[in-house]
Amino acid sequence: MENITISKLTSWKKNKKKIAAITAYDFSFAKLFSNQGIPVILVGDSLGMTIQGHNSTLPVTVKDIKYHTQSVRKGAPNVFLLSDLPFMSYFTSTQAIQNAAKIIQSGANMIKVEGGKWLITIIKELSERSILVCGHLGLTPQSFNFLSGYKVQGKNEKDANKLIEEAFLLEEAGIRMLVLECIPALLAKQITENLSIPVIGIGAGNSTDGQILVMHDLLGITDGKIPKFSKNFLAENGSIQNAVQKYIKEVQTGLYPDKIYSF
Ligand code: KIV
């Protein structure tokens, strides 16, 4: 597979080529996903739930992310690899820089941080030191206590305007990619059209520049609790390889996520 860079992904946005992304946490799945043509992999702190069995992402540490980033990078040398900075690992610029450096040294191309305005200085400081940063707005799982659960965000005008403003401010601060999680499809469309960086959605409709799914959701390993926006691609496609290819195709053609998977 060709080497995927941030400038390539940004040009895909300009050329309206959709980006299919997926989470992975180990060598074997990373290799399989990359071999099927997945261009972007996220070592998400969702590993707290999918791999470690916690009920949130909060216990995940920088050491955990480093370990899984190293494994994924070995399996997928050419993908654009995004790794989460876990809960409370970036509450000051110094801390963010030190922890981001460890994760980048483990093989990530970019780190992802959850939150809005409060991150502006931290994003500037990371970007000035050549660390690529992805923002994450909407439902931010590291704040699930504060948000009183995993709920759709930006449903009223005030919250929607706040998200539009924060997306703009984060781009201005230096993020080079943005994840929008669980927000109304129309709001995600508006944000995507207003930004020049790639916007990747999860539960944010099909007008974003790409989609991301947690691999366990895509493969139906959900203990019967599949989120509304997720689709079990393995159910009708016979093998993991076929399921991933179908996912890529449906993202690229805009078939997934259609209305039943959107808010
Ligand atoms: O941790 C994760 O897997 C994520 C995705 C849900 C975007 O942040």
PDB file of N, CA, C and O and ligand atoms in Angstrom, residues 23 42 44-46 84 112 136 179 181 202 212 214, ligand 1:
ATOM      1  N   THR A  23     -10.579   1.478  14.096  1.00  0.00           N
ATOM      2  CA  THR A  23      -9.651   1.321  15.218  1.00  0.00           C
ATOM      3  C   THR A  23      -8.958  -0.037  15.089  1.00  0.00           C
ATOM      4  O   THR A  23      -9.500  -0.969  14.493  1.00  0.00           O
ATOM      5  N   LEU A  42      -6.835   4.090  13.894  1.00  0.00           N
ATOM      6  CA  LEU A  42      -6.763   4.780  15.186  1.00  0.00           C
ATOM      7  C   LEU A  42      -6.499   3.767  16.300  1.00  0.00           C
ATOM      8  O   LEU A  42      -7.246   2.790  16.440  1.00  0.00           O
ATOM      9  N   GLY A  44      -7.334   3.743  19.491  1.00  0.00           N
ATOM     10  CA  GLY A  44      -8.235   4.537  20.317  1.00  0.00           C
ATOM     11  C   GLY A  44      -8.154   4.114  21.773  1.00  0.00           C
ATOM     12  O   GLY A  44      -7.863   2.958  22.091  1.00  0.00           O
ATOM     13  N   ASP A  45      -8.487   5.071  22.652  1.00  0.00           N
ATOM     14  CA  ASP A  45      -8.552   4.679  24.068  1.00  0.00           C
ATOM     15  C   ASP A  45      -9.815   3.862  24.328  1.00  0.00           C
ATOM     16  O   ASP A  45     -10.042   3.389  25.440  1.00  0.00           O
ATOM     17  N   SER A  46     -10.611   3.623  23.272  1.00  0.00           N
ATOM     18  CA  SER A  46     -11.700   2.646  23.374  1.00  0.00           C
ATOM     19  C   SER A  46     -11.139   1.281  23.759  1.00  0.00           C
ATOM     20  O   SER A  46     -11.893   0.397  24.169  1.00  0.00           O
ATOM     21  N   ASP A  84      -4.670   7.921  20.426  1.00  0.00           N
ATOM     22  CA  ASP A  84      -5.268   8.824  21.424  1.00  0.00           C
ATOM     23  C   ASP A  84      -4.274   9.213  22.509  1.00  0.00           C
ATOM     24  O   ASP A  84      -3.495   8.378  22.982  1.00  0.00           O
ATOM     25  N   LYS A 112      -4.509  12.289  19.029  1.00  0.00           N
ATOM     26  CA  LYS A 112      -5.877  12.825  19.080  1.00  0.00           C
ATOM     27  C   LYS A 112      -6.195  13.257  20.509  1.00  0.00           C
ATOM     28  O   LYS A 112      -5.868  12.546  21.469  1.00  0.00           O
ATOM     29  N   HIS A 136     -11.237  16.219  18.610  1.00  0.00           N
ATOM     30  CA  HIS A 136     -12.375  15.282  18.770  1.00  0.00           C
ATOM     31  C   HIS A 136     -13.471  16.056  19.503  1.00  0.00           C
ATOM     32  O   HIS A 136     -13.288  16.431  20.665  1.00  0.00           O
ATOM     33  N   VAL A 179     -12.263  14.641  14.480  1.00  0.00           N
ATOM     34  CA  VAL A 179     -13.276  13.582  14.619  1.00  0.00           C
ATOM     35  C   VAL A 179     -14.513  14.214  15.237  1.00  0.00           C
ATOM     36  O   VAL A 179     -14.418  14.931  16.236  1.00  0.00           O
ATOM     37  N   GLU A 181     -18.083  13.078  16.861  1.00  0.00           N
ATOM     38  CA  GLU A 181     -18.759  11.859  17.334  1.00  0.00           C
ATOM     39  C   GLU A 181     -20.178  12.180  17.805  1.00  0.00           C
ATOM     40  O   GLU A 181     -20.381  13.091  18.626  1.00  0.00           O
ATOM     41  N   ILE A 202     -18.243   9.739  13.279  1.00  0.00           N
ATOM     42  CA  ILE A 202     -18.728   8.470  13.862  1.00  0.00           C
ATOM     43  C   ILE A 202     -20.070   8.826  14.500  1.00  0.00           C
ATOM     44  O   ILE A 202     -20.119   9.624  15.439  1.00  0.00           O
ATOM     45  N   ILE A 212     -15.224   6.686  10.806  1.00  0.00           N
ATOM     46  CA  ILE A 212     -14.414   5.769  11.606  1.00  0.00           C
ATOM     47  C   ILE A 212     -15.348   4.886  12.411  1.00  0.00           C
ATOM     48  O   ILE A 212     -16.414   5.345  12.853  1.00  0.00           O
ATOM     49  N   VAL A 214     -15.258   1.678  15.526  1.00  0.00           N
ATOM     50  CA  VAL A 214     -14.517   0.789  16.424  1.00  0.00           C
ATOM     51  C   VAL A 214     -14.581  -0.605  15.797  1.00  0.00           C
ATOM     52  O   VAL A 214     -15.660  -1.065  15.395  1.00  0.00           O
TER      53      VAL A 214
HETATM   54  O1  KIV B   1     -11.233   5.689  21.152  1.00  0.00           O
HETATM   55  C1  KIV B   1     -11.815   5.546  20.079  1.00  0.00           C
HETATM   56  O2  KIV B   1     -11.976   4.450  19.546  1.00  0.00           O
HETATM   57  C2  KIV B   1     -12.329   6.751  19.430  1.00  0.00           C
HETATM   58  C3  KIV B   1     -13.260   6.567  18.279  1.00  0.00           C
HETATM   59  C4  KIV B   1     -14.611   6.265  18.792  1.00  0.00           C
HETATM   60  C5  KIV B   1     -13.278   7.742  17.375  1.00  0.00           C
HETATM   61  O3  KIV B   1     -12.026   7.839  19.841  1.00  0.00           O
END
